[in-house]
mmCIF file of C-alpha atoms in Angstrom:
data_model
loop_
_atom_site.group_PDB
_atom_site.id
_atom_site.type_symbol
_atom_site.label_atom_id
_atom_site.label_comp_id
_atom_site.label_asym_id
_atom_site.label_seq_id
_atom_site.Cartn_x
_atom_site.Cartn_y
_atom_site.Cartn_z
ATOM 1 C CA MET A 761 -0.166 0.099 0.041
ATOM 2 C CA SER A 762 2.523 2.200 0.700
ATOM 3 C CA THR A 763 4.563 1.998 -2.286
ATOM 4 C CA THR A 764 1.660 2.540 -3.911
ATOM 5 C CA THR A 765 0.440 5.738 -2.292
ATOM 6 C CA THR A 766 4.479 7.147 -2.931
ATOM 7 C CA LYS A 767 5.107 5.867 -6.256
ATOM 8 C CA LEU A 768 5.140 9.324 -8.763
ATOM 9 C CA THR A 769 2.735 9.113 -11.933
ATOM 10 C CA LEU A 770 2.764 11.882 -14.100
ATOM 11 C CA HIS A 771 -0.348 12.993 -15.841
ATOM 12 C CA GLU A 772 0.004 11.922 -19.691
ATOM 13 C CA ASP A 773 -0.745 15.131 -20.592
ATOM 14 C CA TRP A 774 3.024 15.957 -19.378
ATOM 15 C CA ALA A 775 3.999 13.105 -20.237
ATOM 16 C CA VAL A 776 3.490 13.944 -23.776
ATOM 17 C CA VAL A 777 4.724 17.560 -23.746
ATOM 18 C CA ILE A 778 7.650 16.335 -22.090
ATOM 19 C CA LEU A 779 8.156 13.056 -24.380
ATOM 20 C CA GLY A 780 7.179 15.196 -27.654
ATOM 21 C CA SER A 781 10.535 17.650 -26.466
ATOM 22 C CA LEU A 782 12.622 15.162 -26.232
ATOM 23 C CA ILE A 783 12.077 14.254 -29.391
ATOM 24 C CA ILE A 784 12.469 17.001 -31.011
ATOM 25 C CA ILE A 785 15.122 18.539 -28.897
ATOM 26 C CA LEU A 786 17.182 14.883 -30.093
ATOM 27 C CA SER A 787 16.526 15.903 -33.994
ATOM 28 C CA LEU A 788 18.049 19.337 -33.603
ATOM 29 C CA ALA A 789 20.950 17.453 -32.145
ATOM 30 C CA GLY A 790 21.386 15.342 -34.566
ATOM 31 C CA LEU A 791 19.802 12.572 -34.359
ATOM 32 C CA LEU A 792 18.026 12.059 -37.500
ATOM 33 C CA LEU A 793 16.349 8.628 -38.122
ATOM 34 C CA PRO A 794 16.511 7.636 -41.880
ATOM 35 C CA VAL A 795 12.856 7.460 -43.050
ATOM 36 C CA PRO A 796 11.618 4.129 -45.079
ATOM 37 C CA THR A 797 10.064 4.014 -47.851
ATOM 38 C CA PHE A 798 7.038 2.847 -48.426
ATOM 39 C CA GLY A 799 5.409 3.650 -51.623
ATOM 40 C CA TRP A 800 5.580 1.059 -54.619
ATOM 41 C CA LYS A 801 3.885 -0.116 -57.924
ATOM 42 C CA THR A 802 4.976 -3.625 -58.509
ATOM 43 C CA GLY A 803 5.467 -6.629 -56.795
ATOM 44 C CA ALA A 804 9.052 -5.812 -57.956
ATOM 45 C CA ASP A 805 9.239 -2.842 -56.391
ATOM 46 C CA LEU A 806 7.567 -4.376 -53.076
ATOM 47 C CA THR A 807 9.898 -6.829 -52.207
ATOM 48 C CA GLY A 808 13.199 -5.328 -53.935
ATOM 49 C CA THR A 809 12.596 -2.116 -52.103
ATOM 50 C CA VAL A 810 10.257 -2.327 -49.548
ATOM 51 C CA LEU A 811 11.084 -5.128 -48.222
ATOM 52 C CA GLY A 812 14.792 -4.648 -49.128
ATOM 53 C CA LEU A 813 17.492 -5.182 -46.133
ATOM 54 C CA ALA A 814 18.520 -1.310 -46.621
ATOM 55 C CA ASN A 815 14.981 -0.217 -45.817
ATOM 56 C CA LEU A 816 14.122 -3.255 -42.989
ATOM 57 C CA VAL A 817 17.053 -1.557 -41.346
ATOM 58 C CA LYS A 818 15.453 1.888 -40.955
ATOM 59 C CA MET A 819 11.772 0.209 -40.057
ATOM 60 C CA LEU A 820 14.326 -1.504 -37.111
ATOM 61 C CA LEU A 821 15.958 1.843 -36.243
ATOM 62 C CA GLN A 822 12.363 3.795 -35.995
ATOM 63 C CA PHE A 823 11.041 0.814 -33.788
ATOM 64 C CA VAL A 824 13.836 0.494 -31.006
ATOM 65 C CA PHE A 825 13.504 4.322 -31.240
ATOM 66 C CA VAL A 826 10.093 4.292 -30.446
ATOM 67 C CA ALA A 827 9.420 1.620 -28.358
ATOM 68 C CA ILE A 828 12.258 3.652 -26.334
ATOM 69 C CA ILE A 829 9.959 6.916 -26.087
ATOM 70 C CA GLY A 830 6.448 5.328 -25.618
ATOM 71 C CA GLY A 831 8.000 2.724 -23.045
ATOM 72 C CA ILE A 832 9.357 5.841 -21.055
ATOM 73 C CA GLY A 833 5.949 7.163 -21.728
ATOM 74 C CA ALA A 834 4.280 4.038 -20.117
ATOM 75 C CA PHE A 835 7.006 4.079 -17.337
ATOM 76 C CA ILE A 836 6.257 8.139 -16.169
ATOM 77 C CA THR A 837 2.688 7.516 -16.935
ATOM 78 C CA SER A 838 2.547 4.340 -14.016
ATOM 79 C CA LYS A 839 1.368 2.060 -16.491
ATOM 80 C CA SER A 840 2.875 -1.840 -17.164
ATOM 81 C CA VAL A 841 6.075 -1.821 -18.738
ATOM 82 C CA LYS A 842 6.286 -5.138 -18.631
ATOM 83 C CA ASN A 843 2.985 -5.435 -20.700
ATOM 84 C CA TYR A 844 3.802 -2.284 -22.916
ATOM 85 C CA ALA A 845 7.144 -4.085 -24.137
ATOM 86 C CA LEU A 846 4.895 -7.272 -25.210
ATOM 87 C CA GLY A 847 2.440 -5.481 -26.916
ATOM 88 C CA PHE A 848 4.065 -2.727 -29.046
ATOM 89 C CA PRO A 849 5.918 -5.172 -31.010
ATOM 90 C CA LEU A 850 2.285 -6.089 -32.450
ATOM 91 C CA VAL A 851 1.390 -2.552 -32.701
ATOM 92 C CA TYR A 852 4.013 -1.222 -34.772
ATOM 93 C CA VAL A 853 4.063 -4.838 -36.676
ATOM 94 C CA VAL A 854 0.795 -4.420 -37.730
ATOM 95 C CA THR A 855 1.040 -0.342 -38.301
ATOM 96 C CA ILE A 856 3.893 -1.147 -40.668
ATOM 97 C CA LEU A 857 1.330 -3.434 -43.059
ATOM 98 C CA ALA A 858 -0.436 -0.558 -42.766
ATOM 99 C CA LEU A 859 1.866 1.739 -43.669
ATOM 100 C CA VAL A 860 3.046 -1.015 -46.661
ATOM 101 C CA LEU A 861 -0.507 -1.060 -47.960
ATOM 102 C CA ALA A 862 -1.404 2.084 -47.984
ATOM 103 C CA GLY A 863 2.498 2.961 -49.679
ATOM 104 C CA SER A 864 0.607 0.881 -52.716
ATOM 105 C CA SER A 865 0.187 2.948 -56.299
ATOM 106 C CA GLN A 866 -3.844 2.246 -55.820
ATOM 107 C CA ALA A 867 -4.297 3.345 -52.740
ATOM 108 C CA LYS A 868 -2.368 6.271 -53.341
ATOM 109 C CA SER A 869 -4.737 7.375 -56.200
ATOM 110 C CA LEU A 870 -7.577 6.148 -54.097
ATOM 111 C CA ASN A 871 -6.003 9.254 -51.629
ATOM 112 C CA LEU A 872 -6.114 6.309 -48.762
ATOM 113 C CA GLU A 873 -4.179 7.886 -45.781
ATOM 114 C CA ALA A 874 -1.941 4.238 -43.736
ATOM 115 C CA VAL A 875 -3.982 5.800 -40.508
ATOM 116 C CA ILE A 876 -7.112 4.117 -42.482
ATOM 117 C CA PHE A 877 -5.519 1.012 -42.798
ATOM 118 C CA SER A 878 -4.389 0.844 -39.562
ATOM 119 C CA LEU A 879 -7.445 1.315 -38.083
ATOM 120 C CA VAL A 880 -9.317 -0.948 -40.279
ATOM 121 C CA LEU A 881 -6.430 -3.716 -39.698
ATOM 122 C CA GLY A 882 -6.774 -3.169 -36.041
ATOM 123 C CA LEU A 883 -10.496 -3.426 -36.129
ATOM 124 C CA LEU A 884 -10.280 -6.367 -37.833
ATOM 125 C CA ILE A 885 -7.647 -7.852 -35.208
ATOM 126 C CA SER A 886 -10.133 -6.937 -32.338
ATOM 127 C CA ASN A 887 -12.921 -8.271 -33.485
ATOM 128 C CA PHE A 888 -12.547 -11.766 -35.076
ATOM 129 C CA ILE A 889 -10.006 -12.765 -32.372
ATOM 130 C CA LYS A 890 -10.307 -12.238 -28.589
ATOM 131 C CA LEU A 891 -7.400 -9.981 -26.985
ATOM 132 C CA PRO A 892 -6.203 -11.169 -24.046
ATOM 133 C CA GLU A 893 -6.940 -7.957 -20.960
ATOM 134 C CA TRP A 894 -2.845 -7.272 -20.831
ATOM 135 C CA LEU A 895 -2.953 -6.499 -24.491
ATOM 136 C CA LYS A 896 -5.872 -3.770 -24.526
ATOM 137 C CA SER A 897 -4.205 -2.723 -21.360
ATOM 138 C CA SER A 898 -0.516 -1.924 -22.860
ATOM 139 C CA LEU A 899 -2.465 0.123 -26.235
ATOM 140 C CA SER A 900 -1.515 3.860 -25.363
ATOM 141 C CA THR A 901 -3.900 5.595 -28.127
ATOM 142 C CA GLU A 902 -3.884 9.029 -26.267
ATOM 143 C CA LEU A 903 -0.555 8.810 -25.972
ATOM 144 C CA PHE A 904 1.044 8.216 -29.451
ATOM 145 C CA VAL A 905 -1.951 10.604 -30.914
ATOM 146 C CA LYS A 906 -1.102 13.809 -28.671
ATOM 147 C CA ILE A 907 2.717 12.958 -29.152
ATOM 148 C CA GLY A 908 2.373 13.204 -32.929
ATOM 149 C CA LEU A 909 0.177 16.686 -32.017
ATOM 150 C CA VAL A 910 3.034 17.446 -30.322
ATOM 151 C CA LEU A 911 5.001 17.057 -33.213
ATOM 152 C CA LEU A 912 2.909 18.701 -35.379
ATOM 153 C CA GLY A 913 3.393 22.027 -33.610
ATOM 154 C CA THR A 914 6.537 22.590 -35.634
ATOM 155 C CA SER A 915 4.985 22.559 -38.885
ATOM 156 C CA VAL A 916 2.691 24.784 -38.246
ATOM 157 C CA ILE A 917 3.415 28.308 -38.532
ATOM 158 C CA PHE A 918 2.260 30.304 -35.166
ATOM 159 C CA GLY A 919 0.542 32.981 -37.127
ATOM 160 C CA ASP A 920 -1.410 30.774 -38.743
ATOM 161 C CA ILE A 921 -2.647 29.849 -35.719
ATOM 162 C CA LEU A 922 -3.692 33.499 -33.842
ATOM 163 C CA LYS A 923 -5.191 33.509 -37.548
ATOM 164 C CA ALA A 924 -7.224 31.065 -37.686
ATOM 165 C CA GLY A 925 -7.722 30.319 -33.786
ATOM 166 C CA SER A 926 -10.001 33.699 -33.665
ATOM 167 C CA LEU A 927 -11.923 32.303 -35.630
ATOM 168 C CA GLY A 928 -11.174 29.035 -34.237
ATOM 169 C CA LEU A 929 -11.955 30.546 -30.838
ATOM 170 C CA ILE A 930 -15.172 31.553 -32.198
ATOM 171 C CA GLN A 931 -16.483 28.830 -34.199
ATOM 172 C CA ALA A 932 -15.282 26.494 -31.135
ATOM 173 C CA LEU A 933 -17.704 28.754 -29.101
ATOM 174 C CA LEU A 934 -21.029 28.777 -30.914
ATOM 175 C CA VAL A 935 -20.383 25.031 -31.725
ATOM 176 C CA VAL A 936 -19.874 24.184 -27.988
ATOM 177 C CA THR A 937 -22.867 25.992 -26.519
ATOM 178 C CA SER A 938 -25.661 25.001 -29.592
ATOM 179 C CA VAL A 939 -23.956 21.377 -29.510
ATOM 180 C CA TRP A 940 -24.198 20.846 -25.991
ATOM 181 C CA TYR A 941 -27.430 21.832 -25.356
ATOM 182 C CA PHE A 942 -29.442 20.373 -28.201
ATOM 183 C CA ALA A 943 -27.999 16.615 -27.451
ATOM 184 C CA PHE A 944 -28.625 17.142 -23.737
ATOM 185 C CA TRP A 945 -31.880 18.095 -24.728
ATOM 186 C CA VAL A 946 -32.363 14.508 -26.921
ATOM 187 C CA CYS A 947 -31.097 12.401 -24.435
ATOM 188 C CA LYS A 948 -33.541 13.884 -22.136
ATOM 189 C CA LYS A 949 -36.648 13.426 -24.608
ATOM 190 C CA LEU A 950 -35.086 10.254 -25.166
ATOM 191 C CA LYS A 951 -34.833 9.344 -20.680
ATOM 192 C CA VAL A 952 -31.404 8.337 -21.430
ATOM 193 C CA ASP A 953 -30.132 8.479 -17.426
ATOM 194 C CA ASP A 954 -28.422 12.026 -16.642
ATOM 195 C CA GLU A 955 -24.324 10.571 -16.142
ATOM 196 C CA ILE A 956 -24.754 9.373 -20.314
ATOM 197 C CA ALA A 957 -26.598 12.273 -21.335
ATOM 198 C CA MET A 958 -23.905 14.840 -19.882
ATOM 199 C CA MET A 959 -21.277 12.697 -21.250
ATOM 200 C CA ILE A 960 -22.765 12.460 -24.748
ATOM 201 C CA SER A 961 -23.252 16.122 -24.782
ATOM 202 C CA SER A 962 -19.871 16.897 -23.686
ATOM 203 C CA ALA A 963 -18.260 14.233 -26.347
ATOM 204 C CA VAL A 964 -20.017 15.170 -29.118
ATOM 205 C CA SER A 965 -19.797 19.291 -28.539
ATOM 206 C CA ILE A 966 -16.377 19.491 -27.263
ATOM 207 C CA CYS A 967 -13.369 16.678 -28.645
ATOM 208 C CA GLY A 968 -14.796 13.271 -27.847
ATOM 209 C CA VAL A 969 -12.605 11.198 -25.698
ATOM 210 C CA SER A 970 -10.967 13.764 -23.858
ATOM 211 C CA ALA A 971 -14.147 15.631 -23.182
ATOM 212 C CA ALA A 972 -16.125 12.544 -22.004
ATOM 213 C CA ILE A 973 -13.240 11.464 -19.767
ATOM 214 C CA ALA A 974 -13.352 15.141 -18.011
ATOM 215 C CA THR A 975 -17.365 14.611 -17.808
ATOM 216 C CA ALA A 976 -16.977 11.261 -15.878
ATOM 217 C CA GLY A 977 -14.278 13.103 -13.921
ATOM 218 C CA ALA A 978 -16.347 15.939 -12.959
ATOM 219 C CA ILE A 979 -19.400 13.922 -11.576
ATOM 220 C CA LYS A 980 -17.941 10.971 -10.407
ATOM 221 C CA GLY A 981 -19.040 9.523 -13.314
ATOM 222 C CA ASP A 982 -19.741 4.881 -13.598
ATOM 223 C CA SER A 983 -16.613 3.693 -15.582
ATOM 224 C CA LYS A 984 -18.923 1.330 -17.751
ATOM 225 C CA LYS A 985 -21.198 4.011 -19.121
ATOM 226 C CA LEU A 986 -17.653 6.268 -19.987
ATOM 227 C CA SER A 987 -16.420 3.207 -21.828
ATOM 228 C CA TYR A 988 -19.715 2.859 -23.370
ATOM 229 C CA VAL A 989 -19.781 6.331 -24.449
ATOM 230 C CA ILE A 990 -15.998 6.007 -25.655
ATOM 231 C CA SER A 991 -17.121 3.131 -27.783
ATOM 232 C CA MET A 992 -19.745 5.689 -29.683
ATOM 233 C CA VAL A 993 -17.374 8.263 -30.207
ATOM 234 C CA LEU A 994 -14.595 5.980 -31.906
ATOM 235 C CA ILE A 995 -16.470 4.365 -33.744
ATOM 236 C CA THR A 996 -18.530 6.972 -35.406
ATOM 237 C CA ALA A 997 -15.656 9.071 -35.351
ATOM 238 C CA ILE A 998 -14.638 6.168 -38.804
ATOM 239 C CA PRO A 999 -17.223 7.077 -41.336
ATOM 240 C CA MET A 1000 -16.639 10.774 -40.851
ATOM 241 C CA MET A 1001 -12.660 10.454 -40.701
ATOM 242 C CA ILE A 1002 -13.520 8.597 -44.115
ATOM 243 C CA PHE A 1003 -16.870 10.557 -45.959
ATOM 244 C CA MET A 1004 -16.199 14.161 -44.913
ATOM 245 C CA PRO A 1005 -13.692 14.823 -46.628
ATOM 246 C CA ILE A 1006 -15.383 13.010 -49.788
ATOM 247 C CA ILE A 1007 -18.606 15.365 -49.400
ATOM 248 C CA ALA A 1008 -16.270 17.731 -49.101
ATOM 249 C CA HIS A 1009 -14.224 17.830 -52.744
ATOM 250 C CA TYR A 1010 -18.128 16.805 -53.932
ATOM 251 C CA PHE A 1011 -19.386 19.945 -52.986
ATOM 252 C CA LYS A 1012 -16.005 21.517 -53.719
ATOM 253 C CA PHE A 1013 -15.808 23.525 -50.427
ATOM 254 C CA SER A 1014 -12.398 25.080 -50.245
ATOM 255 C CA GLU A 1015 -9.658 23.771 -47.386
ATOM 256 C CA PRO A 1016 -10.116 26.088 -45.102
ATOM 257 C CA VAL A 1017 -14.137 25.563 -44.946
ATOM 258 C CA THR A 1018 -13.289 21.838 -45.168
ATOM 259 C CA GLY A 1019 -10.814 22.243 -41.911
ATOM 260 C CA ALA A 1020 -13.031 23.600 -39.721
ATOM 261 C CA TRP A 1021 -15.906 21.611 -40.554
ATOM 262 C CA LEU A 1022 -13.968 18.833 -39.642
ATOM 263 C CA GLY A 1023 -11.638 20.114 -36.721
ATOM 264 C CA GLY A 1024 -15.425 21.667 -35.088
ATOM 265 C CA SER A 1025 -17.576 17.759 -35.758
ATOM 266 C CA ILE A 1026 -15.263 15.382 -35.622
ATOM 267 C CA ASP A 1027 -14.911 14.335 -31.860
ATOM 268 C CA THR A 1028 -11.691 12.873 -31.454
ATOM 269 C CA THR A 1029 -8.357 14.433 -32.239
ATOM 270 C CA GLY A 1030 -6.736 11.726 -34.423
ATOM 271 C CA ALA A 1031 -9.512 11.490 -36.313
ATOM 272 C CA VAL A 1032 -9.877 15.029 -37.325
ATOM 273 C CA VAL A 1033 -6.317 14.482 -38.207
ATOM 274 C CA ALA A 1034 -6.300 11.809 -40.155
ATOM 275 C CA SER A 1035 -9.480 13.227 -42.232
ATOM 276 C CA GLY A 1036 -7.662 16.909 -42.590
ATOM 277 C CA SER A 1037 -4.604 15.067 -43.973
ATOM 278 C CA LEU A 1038 -6.912 13.233 -46.620
ATOM 279 C CA VAL A 1039 -7.926 17.003 -47.685
ATOM 280 C CA GLY A 1040 -4.828 18.386 -48.026
ATOM 281 C CA GLU A 1041 -1.545 20.443 -45.809
ATOM 282 C CA VAL A 1042 -4.367 23.845 -45.428
ATOM 283 C CA ALA A 1043 -7.084 21.586 -44.656
ATOM 284 C CA LEU A 1044 -5.330 19.598 -41.828
ATOM 285 C CA LYS A 1045 -3.591 23.172 -40.186
ATOM 286 C CA ILE A 1046 -6.785 24.598 -39.867
ATOM 287 C CA SER A 1047 -8.927 21.000 -38.808
ATOM 288 C CA THR A 1048 -6.020 21.068 -35.897
ATOM 289 C CA ILE A 1049 -6.343 24.542 -35.021
ATOM 290 C CA VAL A 1050 -10.233 24.817 -34.678
ATOM 291 C CA LYS A 1051 -9.948 21.515 -32.474
ATOM 292 C CA PHE A 1052 -7.154 22.743 -30.602
ATOM 293 C CA SER A 1053 -10.056 25.813 -30.029
ATOM 294 C CA GLN A 1054 -12.549 23.406 -28.436
ATOM 295 C CA ASN A 1055 -9.934 21.567 -26.536
ATOM 296 C CA VAL A 1056 -9.164 24.901 -24.688
ATOM 297 C CA LEU A 1057 -12.642 25.173 -23.478
ATOM 298 C CA LEU A 1058 -12.398 21.770 -22.028
ATOM 299 C CA GLY A 1059 -11.811 23.266 -18.997
ATOM 300 C CA LEU A 1060 -14.212 25.519 -18.621
ATOM 301 C CA ALA A 1061 -16.530 23.483 -19.586
ATOM 302 C CA ALA A 1062 -15.240 20.590 -17.018
ATOM 303 C CA PHE A 1063 -15.924 23.934 -14.166
ATOM 304 C CA ALA A 1064 -19.256 24.318 -14.980
ATOM 305 C CA ILE A 1065 -20.235 20.942 -15.466
ATOM 306 C CA SER A 1066 -18.799 19.817 -11.871
ATOM 307 C CA ILE A 1067 -20.867 23.066 -10.727
ATOM 308 C CA TYR A 1068 -24.256 21.901 -11.722
ATOM 309 C CA TRP A 1069 -23.719 18.738 -10.838
ATOM 310 C CA THR A 1070 -22.704 19.381 -7.803
ATOM 311 C CA TYR A 1071 -25.602 21.506 -6.811
ATOM 312 C CA THR A 1072 -28.658 19.762 -8.548
ATOM 313 C CA LYS A 1073 -30.187 16.841 -6.804
ATOM 314 C CA HIS A 1074 -27.451 14.446 -7.488
ATOM 315 C CA PRO A 1075 -26.141 12.438 -4.909
ATOM 316 C CA SER A 1076 -23.071 13.315 -5.817
ATOM 317 C CA ALA A 1077 -24.259 16.773 -4.767
ATOM 318 C CA GLN A 1078 -23.707 15.296 -0.824
ATOM 319 C CA ASP A 1079 -19.888 14.473 -1.256
ATOM 320 C CA LYS A 1080 -17.778 17.523 -0.250
ATOM 321 C CA ASP A 1081 -15.200 16.090 -2.322
ATOM 322 C CA THR A 1082 -16.899 17.351 -5.650
ATOM 323 C CA LYS A 1083 -17.388 20.515 -4.466
ATOM 324 C CA PRO A 1084 -15.855 22.234 -7.341
ATOM 325 C CA THR A 1085 -13.342 25.124 -7.260
ATOM 326 C CA LEU A 1086 -10.764 27.504 -9.822
ATOM 327 C CA LYS A 1087 -8.425 24.545 -9.800
ATOM 328 C CA VAL A 1088 -11.027 22.330 -12.233
ATOM 329 C CA ILE A 1089 -9.776 24.693 -14.884
ATOM 330 C CA TRP A 1090 -6.660 24.281 -14.820
ATOM 331 C CA GLU A 1091 -6.710 20.423 -13.714
ATOM 332 C CA ARG A 1092 -9.135 19.420 -16.948
ATOM 333 C CA PHE A 1093 -6.714 21.852 -19.056
ATOM 334 C CA PRO A 1094 -5.831 19.536 -21.881
ATOM 335 C CA LYS A 1095 -1.774 20.258 -21.832
ATOM 336 C CA PHE A 1096 -0.749 18.363 -24.457
ATOM 337 C CA VAL A 1097 -1.741 21.748 -26.367
ATOM 338 C CA LEU A 1098 0.906 23.827 -24.023
ATOM 339 C CA GLY A 1099 3.484 21.131 -26.029
ATOM 340 C CA PHE A 1100 1.904 22.042 -29.454
ATOM 341 C CA ILE A 1101 2.435 26.068 -29.174
ATOM 342 C CA GLY A 1102 5.553 26.081 -27.784
ATOM 343 C CA ALA A 1103 6.497 23.630 -30.705
ATOM 344 C CA SER A 1104 4.934 25.758 -33.281
ATOM 345 C CA LEU A 1105 6.684 28.797 -31.427
ATOM 346 C CA LEU A 1106 10.467 27.460 -31.293
ATOM 347 C CA PHE A 1107 9.952 26.593 -35.229
ATOM 348 C CA SER A 1108 8.207 30.056 -35.764
ATOM 349 C CA PHE A 1109 10.189 32.227 -34.302
ATOM 350 C CA PHE A 1110 13.400 31.021 -32.674
ATOM 351 C CA LEU A 1111 15.112 27.939 -35.297
ATOM 352 C CA PRO A 1112 16.957 29.498 -38.146
ATOM 353 C CA PRO A 1113 15.602 28.312 -41.284
ATOM 354 C CA SER A 1114 18.726 25.898 -42.170
ATOM 355 C CA ALA A 1115 18.001 24.109 -39.026
ATOM 356 C CA ALA A 1116 14.318 23.729 -39.113
ATOM 357 C CA ALA A 1117 14.779 22.536 -42.746
ATOM 358 C CA THR A 1118 17.355 19.657 -41.886
ATOM 359 C CA VAL A 1119 15.046 18.086 -39.432
ATOM 360 C CA LYS A 1120 11.577 18.719 -41.035
ATOM 361 C CA ASP A 1121 11.853 14.885 -42.866
ATOM 362 C CA SER A 1122 12.500 13.235 -40.452
ATOM 363 C CA LEU A 1123 10.048 14.953 -37.783
ATOM 364 C CA LYS A 1124 7.572 14.491 -40.241
ATOM 365 C CA ASN A 1125 7.763 11.057 -41.219
ATOM 366 C CA LEU A 1126 7.691 10.592 -36.870
ATOM 367 C CA GLN A 1127 4.736 12.431 -36.397
ATOM 368 C CA GLY A 1128 3.001 10.353 -39.032
ATOM 369 C CA LEU A 1129 4.144 7.223 -37.538
ATOM 370 C CA TRP A 1130 2.625 8.096 -34.468
ATOM 371 C CA PHE A 1131 -0.880 8.909 -35.998
ATOM 372 C CA ALA A 1132 -0.710 5.501 -37.486
ATOM 373 C CA LEU A 1133 0.183 4.183 -34.266
ATOM 374 C CA ALA A 1134 -2.309 6.013 -32.642
ATOM 375 C CA PHE A 1135 -4.879 4.328 -34.942
ATOM 376 C CA THR A 1136 -3.991 0.986 -34.654
ATOM 377 C CA SER A 1137 -4.197 0.959 -31.117
ATOM 378 C CA ILE A 1138 -7.633 2.472 -31.149
ATOM 379 C CA GLY A 1139 -8.791 -0.414 -33.541
ATOM 380 C CA LEU A 1140 -7.739 -2.772 -31.353
ATOM 381 C CA GLU A 1141 -9.208 -1.479 -28.470
ATOM 382 C CA THR A 1142 -12.700 -1.122 -30.001
ATOM 383 C CA ASN A 1143 -15.429 -3.549 -30.282
ATOM 384 C CA PHE A 1144 -18.472 -3.213 -32.452
ATOM 385 C CA ALA A 1145 -20.334 -5.406 -30.457
ATOM 386 C CA ASP A 1146 -21.021 -3.071 -27.913
ATOM 387 C CA LEU A 1147 -23.563 -1.080 -30.058
ATOM 388 C CA PHE A 1148 -25.318 -3.845 -30.419
ATOM 389 C CA ASN A 1149 -26.247 -4.027 -26.571
ATOM 390 C CA ARG A 1150 -30.293 -4.261 -26.330
ATOM 391 C CA ASN A 1151 -29.939 -1.712 -23.134
ATOM 392 C CA SER A 1152 -27.626 0.685 -25.237
ATOM 393 C CA LYS A 1153 -29.808 1.637 -28.041
ATOM 394 C CA LYS A 1154 -31.182 5.164 -26.339
ATOM 395 C CA PRO A 1155 -28.139 6.097 -25.771
ATOM 396 C CA LEU A 1156 -26.574 5.556 -29.353
ATOM 397 C CA TYR A 1157 -29.828 7.277 -31.043
ATOM 398 C CA ALA A 1158 -29.270 9.869 -28.655
ATOM 399 C CA PHE A 1159 -25.511 10.316 -29.311
ATOM 400 C CA LEU A 1160 -26.151 9.790 -33.983
ATOM 401 C CA ILE A 1161 -28.969 12.240 -33.627
ATOM 402 C CA ALA A 1162 -26.667 14.670 -31.537
ATOM 403 C CA GLN A 1163 -23.810 14.209 -34.140
ATOM 404 C CA THR A 1164 -26.182 14.769 -37.184
ATOM 405 C CA PHE A 1165 -27.138 18.294 -35.834
ATOM 406 C CA ASN A 1166 -23.099 19.244 -34.785
ATOM 407 C CA ILE A 1167 -22.338 17.878 -38.769
ATOM 408 C CA PHE A 1168 -24.504 20.098 -40.092
ATOM 409 C CA ILE A 1169 -24.407 23.043 -37.867
ATOM 410 C CA THR A 1170 -21.211 22.944 -37.953
ATOM 411 C CA LEU A 1171 -21.144 23.127 -41.355
ATOM 412 C CA VAL A 1172 -22.884 26.485 -41.989
ATOM 413 C CA ILE A 1173 -20.244 28.218 -38.871
ATOM 414 C CA ALA A 1174 -17.854 27.191 -40.955
ATOM 415 C CA LEU A 1175 -19.496 28.467 -44.534
ATOM 416 C CA ILE A 1176 -20.190 32.159 -42.564
ATOM 417 C CA LEU A 1177 -16.358 32.155 -40.558
ATOM 418 C CA PHE A 1178 -13.930 30.805 -43.296
#
């Protein structure tokens, strides 16, 4: 018992800031990983180049580096390093397979990114093979995607954040308030219990998984209900991530409008990044910035929710531990955003262009790898069967109705502002 209480555990968001900064510092110090080749047209290209000895060595070096960084993350966040060491090779191999599939000329002609293959392969494995609990617990989805987001900051010029961020913040305020209240109203109409209603409303309107977790923390929600809401968020993000860029292309929306639409309506940060990358660099940057603008509101939302929950007639209102304080805002604030902004500041104002150009390719390659690893993990931890539970129909209907409203209202706001 004493060991548990004295053990230092670092919050995952702070761990991400440290690990992302470490990768950037090592790169600037000269530790530049060679970038593997995944593009191929013929079987000869595949066996001779992609699966050639020289390229496999590059993949191995990349594996060692990323495994060490992830292992440090597991250690400082008090996850089982042993389980991570056993599970990560599987995640990496599946991710490499996804990268190879995405590298084919056919996949490129269809504009299919590696993250989609990562997700599909992970889903196929998790839904047809019963994975052991230790493997599921070893997955570090949020850690992987947030490290990728910190690295994404190195390619986003800070002026873009200030320019799009003000519009993004206006959009975030409009979307979060309108969608949250609509989602909560729908949940009440369908007689969904208050805990799930609060989690669904926050997940749909703010930032998906992170918002659901923050809301569950603010109201001391049931972990099983939280798990179900997260499953809905992850599964509905898949078709949105794939089809919204196609719809935007069909209606010839501009990249800024498309990015704002994706960033404001898709619930998971990783899915926003993936869908934005399907459209283009501008859409990727705008979608990320808009999503960050919503993330920034997470602390304020958690604080407001905790006040509402505490001072209504819920049983937890009698518990002094749930009484909200101003610390809640800081505790719920997504700290990895600081890492993203710090990386952007560094590459925008403090590094000479020559130094930034030297590390650009290596960091962009690692950024893509972390995102692909995250989506493999999402696939491995998602089970479609959760959505077909008879007792889960009302929350599912409420979630889908609220998400549909979110898609349309966000598009209208994006068209007006961007």
